[in-house]
Tab-separated table of C-alpha atoms in Angstrom:
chain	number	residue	atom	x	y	z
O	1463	UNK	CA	0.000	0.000	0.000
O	1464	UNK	CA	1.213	3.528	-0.891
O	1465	UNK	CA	-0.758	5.792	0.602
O	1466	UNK	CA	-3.291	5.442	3.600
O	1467	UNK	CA	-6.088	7.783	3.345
O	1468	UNK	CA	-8.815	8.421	5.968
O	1469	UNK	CA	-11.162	11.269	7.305
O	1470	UNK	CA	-10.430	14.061	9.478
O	1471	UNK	CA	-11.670	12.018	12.582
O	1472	UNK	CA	-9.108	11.743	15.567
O	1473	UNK	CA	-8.364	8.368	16.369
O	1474	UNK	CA	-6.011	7.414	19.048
O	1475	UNK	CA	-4.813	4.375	20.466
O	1476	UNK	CA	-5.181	3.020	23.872
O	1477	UNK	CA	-2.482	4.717	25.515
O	1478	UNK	CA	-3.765	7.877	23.903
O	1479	UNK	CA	-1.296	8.234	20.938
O	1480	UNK	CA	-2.843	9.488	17.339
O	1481	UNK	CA	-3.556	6.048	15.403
O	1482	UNK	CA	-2.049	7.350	12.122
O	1483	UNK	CA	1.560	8.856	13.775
O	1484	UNK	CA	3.410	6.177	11.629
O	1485	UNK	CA	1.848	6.441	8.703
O	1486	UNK	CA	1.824	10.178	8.776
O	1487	UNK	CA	5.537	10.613	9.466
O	1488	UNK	CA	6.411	7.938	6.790
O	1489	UNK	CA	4.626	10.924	4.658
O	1490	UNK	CA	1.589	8.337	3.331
O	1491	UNK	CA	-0.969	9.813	5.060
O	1492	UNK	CA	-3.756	11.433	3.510
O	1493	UNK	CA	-7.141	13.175	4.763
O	1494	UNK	CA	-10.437	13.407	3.227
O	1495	UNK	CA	-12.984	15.823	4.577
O	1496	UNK	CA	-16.000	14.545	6.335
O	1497	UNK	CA	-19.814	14.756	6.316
O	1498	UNK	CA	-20.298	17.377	8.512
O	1499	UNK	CA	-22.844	16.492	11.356
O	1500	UNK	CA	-22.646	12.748	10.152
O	1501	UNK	CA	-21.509	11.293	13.563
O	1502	UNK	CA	-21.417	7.536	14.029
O	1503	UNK	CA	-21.507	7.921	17.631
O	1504	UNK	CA	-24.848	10.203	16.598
O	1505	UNK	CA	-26.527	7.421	15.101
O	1506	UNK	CA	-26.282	4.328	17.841
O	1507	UNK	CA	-27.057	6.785	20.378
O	1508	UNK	CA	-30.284	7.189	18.263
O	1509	UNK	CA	-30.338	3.709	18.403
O	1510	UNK	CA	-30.163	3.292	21.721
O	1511	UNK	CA	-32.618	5.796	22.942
O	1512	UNK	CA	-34.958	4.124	21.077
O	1513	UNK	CA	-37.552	7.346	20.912
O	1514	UNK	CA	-39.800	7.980	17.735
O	1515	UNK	CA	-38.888	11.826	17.898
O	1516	UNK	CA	-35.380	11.989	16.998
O	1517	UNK	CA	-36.052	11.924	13.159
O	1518	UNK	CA	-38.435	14.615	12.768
O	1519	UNK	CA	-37.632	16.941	15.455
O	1520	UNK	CA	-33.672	16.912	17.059
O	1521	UNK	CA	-34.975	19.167	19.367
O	1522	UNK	CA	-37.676	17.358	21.128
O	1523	UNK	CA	-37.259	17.389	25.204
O	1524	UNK	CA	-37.263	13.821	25.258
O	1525	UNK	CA	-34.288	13.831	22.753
O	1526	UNK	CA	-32.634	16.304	24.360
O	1527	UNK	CA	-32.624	14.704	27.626
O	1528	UNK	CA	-30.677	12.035	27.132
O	1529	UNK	CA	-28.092	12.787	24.114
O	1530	UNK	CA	-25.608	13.425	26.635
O	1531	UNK	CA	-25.852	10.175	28.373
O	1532	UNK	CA	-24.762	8.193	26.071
O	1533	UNK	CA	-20.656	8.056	27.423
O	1534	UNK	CA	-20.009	11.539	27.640
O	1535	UNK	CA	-17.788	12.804	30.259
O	1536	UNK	CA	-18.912	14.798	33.006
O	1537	UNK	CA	-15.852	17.600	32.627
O	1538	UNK	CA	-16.925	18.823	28.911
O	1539	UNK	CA	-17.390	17.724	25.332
O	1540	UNK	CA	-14.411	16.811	22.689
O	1541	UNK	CA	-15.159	18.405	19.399
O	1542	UNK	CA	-15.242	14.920	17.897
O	1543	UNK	CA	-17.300	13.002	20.178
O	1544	UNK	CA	-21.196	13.483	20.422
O	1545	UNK	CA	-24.340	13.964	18.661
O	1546	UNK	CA	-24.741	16.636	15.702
O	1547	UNK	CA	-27.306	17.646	14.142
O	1548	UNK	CA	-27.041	17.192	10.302
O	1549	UNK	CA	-27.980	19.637	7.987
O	1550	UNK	CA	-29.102	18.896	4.346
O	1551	UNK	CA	-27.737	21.443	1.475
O	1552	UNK	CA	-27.654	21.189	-2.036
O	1553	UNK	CA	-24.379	21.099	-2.571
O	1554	UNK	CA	-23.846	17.928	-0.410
O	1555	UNK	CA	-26.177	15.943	-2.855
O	1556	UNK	CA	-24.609	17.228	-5.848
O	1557	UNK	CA	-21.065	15.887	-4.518
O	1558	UNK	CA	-22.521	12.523	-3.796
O	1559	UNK	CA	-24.630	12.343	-6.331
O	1560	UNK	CA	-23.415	10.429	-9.901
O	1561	UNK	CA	-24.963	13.251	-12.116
O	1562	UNK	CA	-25.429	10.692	-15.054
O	1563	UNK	CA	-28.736	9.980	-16.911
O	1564	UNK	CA	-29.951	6.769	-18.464
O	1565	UNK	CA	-29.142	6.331	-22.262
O	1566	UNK	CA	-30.987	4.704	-24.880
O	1567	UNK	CA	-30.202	0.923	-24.296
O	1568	UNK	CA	-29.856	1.175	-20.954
O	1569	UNK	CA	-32.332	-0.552	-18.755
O	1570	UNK	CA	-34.156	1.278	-15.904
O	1571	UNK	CA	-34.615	-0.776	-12.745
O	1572	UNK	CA	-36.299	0.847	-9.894
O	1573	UNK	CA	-36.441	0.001	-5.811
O	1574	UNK	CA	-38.034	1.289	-3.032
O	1575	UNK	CA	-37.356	1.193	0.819
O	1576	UNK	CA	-36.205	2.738	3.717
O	1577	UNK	CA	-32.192	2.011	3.487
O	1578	UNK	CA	-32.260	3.017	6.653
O	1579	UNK	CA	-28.095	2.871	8.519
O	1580	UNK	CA	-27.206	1.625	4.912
O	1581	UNK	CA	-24.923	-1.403	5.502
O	1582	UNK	CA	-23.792	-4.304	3.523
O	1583	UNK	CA	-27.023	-6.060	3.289
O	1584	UNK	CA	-28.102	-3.191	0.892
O	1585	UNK	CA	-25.044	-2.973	-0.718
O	1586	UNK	CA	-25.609	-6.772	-1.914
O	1587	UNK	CA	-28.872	-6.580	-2.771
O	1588	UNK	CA	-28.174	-3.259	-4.966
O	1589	UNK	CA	-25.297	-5.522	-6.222
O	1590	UNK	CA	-27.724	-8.096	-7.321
O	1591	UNK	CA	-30.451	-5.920	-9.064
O	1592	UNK	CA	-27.291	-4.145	-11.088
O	1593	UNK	CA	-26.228	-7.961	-12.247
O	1594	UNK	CA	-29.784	-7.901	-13.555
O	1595	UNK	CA	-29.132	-6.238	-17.252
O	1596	UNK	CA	-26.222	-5.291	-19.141
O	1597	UNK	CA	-26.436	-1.633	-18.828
O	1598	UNK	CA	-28.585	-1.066	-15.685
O	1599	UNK	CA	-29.378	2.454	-14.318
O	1600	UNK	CA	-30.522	2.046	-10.985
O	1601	UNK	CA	-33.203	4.659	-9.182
O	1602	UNK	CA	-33.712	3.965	-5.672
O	1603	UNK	CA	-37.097	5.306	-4.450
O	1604	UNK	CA	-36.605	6.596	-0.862
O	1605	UNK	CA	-39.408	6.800	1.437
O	1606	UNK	CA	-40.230	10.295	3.595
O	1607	UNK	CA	-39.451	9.062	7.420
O	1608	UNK	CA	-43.377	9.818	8.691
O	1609	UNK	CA	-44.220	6.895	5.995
O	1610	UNK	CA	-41.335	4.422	7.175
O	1611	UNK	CA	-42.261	4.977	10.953
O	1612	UNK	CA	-45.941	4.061	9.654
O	1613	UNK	CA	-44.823	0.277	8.661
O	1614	UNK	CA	-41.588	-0.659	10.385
O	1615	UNK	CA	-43.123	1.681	13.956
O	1616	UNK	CA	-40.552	1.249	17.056
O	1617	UNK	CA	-38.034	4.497	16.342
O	1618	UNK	CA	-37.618	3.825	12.719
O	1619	UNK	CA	-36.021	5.007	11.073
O	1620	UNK	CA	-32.904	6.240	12.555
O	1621	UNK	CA	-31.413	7.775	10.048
O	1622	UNK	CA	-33.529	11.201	8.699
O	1623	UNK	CA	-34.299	11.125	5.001
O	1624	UNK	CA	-31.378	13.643	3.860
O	1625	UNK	CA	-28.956	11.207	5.583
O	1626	UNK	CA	-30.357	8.111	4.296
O	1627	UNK	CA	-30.279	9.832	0.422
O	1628	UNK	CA	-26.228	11.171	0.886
O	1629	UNK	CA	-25.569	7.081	2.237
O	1630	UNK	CA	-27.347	5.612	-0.987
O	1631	UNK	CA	-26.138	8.327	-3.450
O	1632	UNK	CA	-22.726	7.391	-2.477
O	1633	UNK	CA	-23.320	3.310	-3.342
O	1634	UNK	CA	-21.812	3.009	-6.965
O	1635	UNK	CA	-24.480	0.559	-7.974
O	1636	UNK	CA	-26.840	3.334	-7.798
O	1637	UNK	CA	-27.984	5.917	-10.510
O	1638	UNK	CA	-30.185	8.098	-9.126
O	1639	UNK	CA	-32.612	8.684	-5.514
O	1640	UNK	CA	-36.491	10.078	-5.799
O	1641	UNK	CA	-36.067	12.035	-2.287
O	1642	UNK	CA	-39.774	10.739	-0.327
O	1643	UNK	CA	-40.855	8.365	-3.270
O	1644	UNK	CA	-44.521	7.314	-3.250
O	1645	UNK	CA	-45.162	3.833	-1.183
O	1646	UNK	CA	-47.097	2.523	-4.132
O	1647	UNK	CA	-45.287	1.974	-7.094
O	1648	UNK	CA	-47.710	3.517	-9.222
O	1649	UNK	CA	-48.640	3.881	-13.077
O	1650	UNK	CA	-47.477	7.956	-12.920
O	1651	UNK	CA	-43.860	6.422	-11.464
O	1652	UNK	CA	-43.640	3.519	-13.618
O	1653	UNK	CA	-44.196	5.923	-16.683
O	1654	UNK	CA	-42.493	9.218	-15.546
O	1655	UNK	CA	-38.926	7.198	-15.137
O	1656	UNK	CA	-39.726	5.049	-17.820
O	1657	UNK	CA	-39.240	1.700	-15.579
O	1658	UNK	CA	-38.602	-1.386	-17.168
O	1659	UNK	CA	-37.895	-3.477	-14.137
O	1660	UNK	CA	-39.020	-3.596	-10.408
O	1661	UNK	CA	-37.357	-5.351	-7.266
O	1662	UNK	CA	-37.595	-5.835	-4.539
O	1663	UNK	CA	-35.744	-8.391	-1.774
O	1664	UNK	CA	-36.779	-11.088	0.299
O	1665	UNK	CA	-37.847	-8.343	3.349
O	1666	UNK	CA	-41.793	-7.809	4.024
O	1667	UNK	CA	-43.662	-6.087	2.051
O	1668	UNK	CA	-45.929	-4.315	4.086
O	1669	UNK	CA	-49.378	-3.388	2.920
O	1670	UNK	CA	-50.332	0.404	1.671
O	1671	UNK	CA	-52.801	2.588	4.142
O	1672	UNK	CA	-55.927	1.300	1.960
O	1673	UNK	CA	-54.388	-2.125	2.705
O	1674	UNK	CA	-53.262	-2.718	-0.984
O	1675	UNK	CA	-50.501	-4.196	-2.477
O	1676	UNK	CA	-48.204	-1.408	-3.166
O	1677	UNK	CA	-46.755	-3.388	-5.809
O	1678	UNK	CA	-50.143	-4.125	-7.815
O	1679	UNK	CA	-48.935	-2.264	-10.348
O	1680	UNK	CA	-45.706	-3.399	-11.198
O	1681	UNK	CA	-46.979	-7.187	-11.086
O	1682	UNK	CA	-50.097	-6.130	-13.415
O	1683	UNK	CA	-47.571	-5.300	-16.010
O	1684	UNK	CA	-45.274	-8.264	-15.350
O	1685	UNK	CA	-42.262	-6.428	-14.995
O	1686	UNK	CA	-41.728	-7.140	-10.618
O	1687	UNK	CA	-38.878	-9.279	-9.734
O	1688	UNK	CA	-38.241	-10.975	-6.320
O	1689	UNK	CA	-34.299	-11.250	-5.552
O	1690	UNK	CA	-32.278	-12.775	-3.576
O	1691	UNK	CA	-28.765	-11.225	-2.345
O	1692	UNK	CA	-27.869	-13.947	-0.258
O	1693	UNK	CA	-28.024	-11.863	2.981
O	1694	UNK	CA	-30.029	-11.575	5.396
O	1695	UNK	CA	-28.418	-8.932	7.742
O	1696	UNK	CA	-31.166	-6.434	8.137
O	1697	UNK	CA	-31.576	-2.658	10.249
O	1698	UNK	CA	-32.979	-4.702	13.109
O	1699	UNK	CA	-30.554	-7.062	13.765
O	1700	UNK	CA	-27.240	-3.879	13.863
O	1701	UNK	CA	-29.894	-2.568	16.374
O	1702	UNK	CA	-30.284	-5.241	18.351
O	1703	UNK	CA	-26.817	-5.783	18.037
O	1704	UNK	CA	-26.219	-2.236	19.583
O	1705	UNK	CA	-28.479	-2.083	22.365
O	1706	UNK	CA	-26.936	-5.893	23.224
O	1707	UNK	CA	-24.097	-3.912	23.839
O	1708	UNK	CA	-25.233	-0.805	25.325
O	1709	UNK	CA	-23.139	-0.957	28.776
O	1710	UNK	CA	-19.445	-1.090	26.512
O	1711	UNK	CA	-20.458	1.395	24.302
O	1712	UNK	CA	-21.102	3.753	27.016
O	1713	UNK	CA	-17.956	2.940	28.812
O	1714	UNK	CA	-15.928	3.120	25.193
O	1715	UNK	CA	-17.165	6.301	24.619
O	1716	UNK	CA	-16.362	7.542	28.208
O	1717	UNK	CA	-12.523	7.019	27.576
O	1718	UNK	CA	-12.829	8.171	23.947
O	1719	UNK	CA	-13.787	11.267	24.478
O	1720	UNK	CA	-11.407	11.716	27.849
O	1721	UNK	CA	-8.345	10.841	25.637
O	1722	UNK	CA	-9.588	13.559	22.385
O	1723	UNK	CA	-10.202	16.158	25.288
O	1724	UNK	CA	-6.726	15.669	26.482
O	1725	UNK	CA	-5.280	15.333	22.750
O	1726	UNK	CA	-7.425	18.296	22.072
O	1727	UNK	CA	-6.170	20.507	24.998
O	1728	UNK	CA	-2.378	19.763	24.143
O	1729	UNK	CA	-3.145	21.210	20.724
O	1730	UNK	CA	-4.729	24.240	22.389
O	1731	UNK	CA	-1.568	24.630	24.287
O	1732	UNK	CA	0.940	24.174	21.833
O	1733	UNK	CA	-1.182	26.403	19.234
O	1734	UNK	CA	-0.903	28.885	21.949
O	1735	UNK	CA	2.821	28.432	22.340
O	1736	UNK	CA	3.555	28.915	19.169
O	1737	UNK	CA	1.694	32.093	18.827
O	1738	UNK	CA	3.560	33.377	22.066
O	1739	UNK	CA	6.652	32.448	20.364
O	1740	UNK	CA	6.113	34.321	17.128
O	1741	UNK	CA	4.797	37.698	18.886
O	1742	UNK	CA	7.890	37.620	21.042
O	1743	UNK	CA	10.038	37.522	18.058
O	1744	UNK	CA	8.212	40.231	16.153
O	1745	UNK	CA	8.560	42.714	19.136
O	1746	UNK	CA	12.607	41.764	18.527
């Protein structure tokens, strides 16, 4: 390997040290900006509080109330640590966003869903509907969060809809996103993209508010398909898998963020230092 690249996250080893100091002084290290207000940390706490607020409304009391239990110190917050609020802008979609559009040959293939905390069981089945024609172009219908909370309930879904459209957008097997698609695949969809080809995975389909088939459509013309990625890892089980584990990620955070506030005050420090130093020769 060359180069090592990674974003501007602080990382640090047990004992406190910055993960990449090798790397970095071997002159292979290099940085990519990230998301701002993505936080990973953000998103299990979401999962662990376990509220149906958090999505529509960051500032709800009972949101607020406990986003800084979740292994935060008691002596102050590091500035990488803890839960942001993400804001959507145009210019974030445009940079994640492919920017092509279908050409004649190519073969349209649309899915709906939630993608919600997009993980490797989408990424396969998104892998498996692009194995589906030669030249596939891929639109991914995205449902608004008020409609995913209606048939998954519990505190679904975690992530907002502006997060869950950057985390598809960025999946190379995907085209283009229709930002709170309709739950029924209907005949205005099918014919405003021009769809040749439906799918959907082996996941419940839930029924539409009238109790329909929101697929009725799609089937009527014979163009649904059924696939099968060959995983089954779904939303549920990384939350389960999270809140199995509550107690150590509240102690890992603890001495996280107690090692990036001491990293971070040493930086203070030596920032101030140096500006001491410079002023003092200046006034030489």
């Amino acid at each position: 390997m060359s180069r090592f690249t990674t974003q501007d996250d602080i990382t640090l080893t047990v004992d406190g040290k910055d993960t990449y100091e090798e790397v970095k002084r071997e002159g292979r290290y290099r940085e990519c900006k990230r998301t701002q207000g993505v936080s990973t940390t953000d998103l299990v706490g979401r999962m662990l509080l376990m509220t149906k607020t958090h999505h529509s409304n960051i500032d709800n009391s009972e949101y607020q109330q406990h986003t800084d239990n979740f292994g935060k110190g008691p002596k102050g917050h590091s500035p990488w640590t803890g839960v942001s609020q993400f804001l959507q802008t145009s210019q974030k979609i445009i940079q994640f966003a492919s920017g092509k559009e279908p050409h004649p040959g190519d073969t349209i293939i649309y899915v709906a869903g939630a993608f919600d905390l997009f993980h490797i069981g989408h990424v396969d089945f998104l892998e498996t509907v692009y194995k589906q024609a030669k030249n596939p172009y891929i639109i991914v219908g995205l449902h608004f969060d008020q409609e995913v909370n209606r048939y998954k309930g519990k505190n679904y879904p975690i992530m907002n809809v502006h997060e869950r459209t950057l985390s598809v957008l960025a999946c190379r097997y995907v085209s283009e996103v229709v930002i709170g698609a309709p739950y029924a695949v209907g005949k205005d969809l099918l014919d405003h993209f021009r769809v040749d080809l439906v799918c959907h995975g082996k996941t419940e389909v839930f029924p539409d508010k009238d109790s329909s088939d929101p697929y009725a459509e799609p089937k009527r013309r014979g163009i649904f398909q059924t696939l099968d990625s060959g995983n089954g890892l779904t939303t549920d089980d990384i939350v389960q898998r999270i809140i199995e584990n509550r107690l150590q990620f509240e102690a890992r955070n603890q001495k996280k963020e107690a090692k990036e506030l001491a990293v971070f005050e040493a930086m203070k420090r030596q920032a101030e230092a140096e500006h001491s130093g410079g002023t003092a020769q200046e006034a030489h």
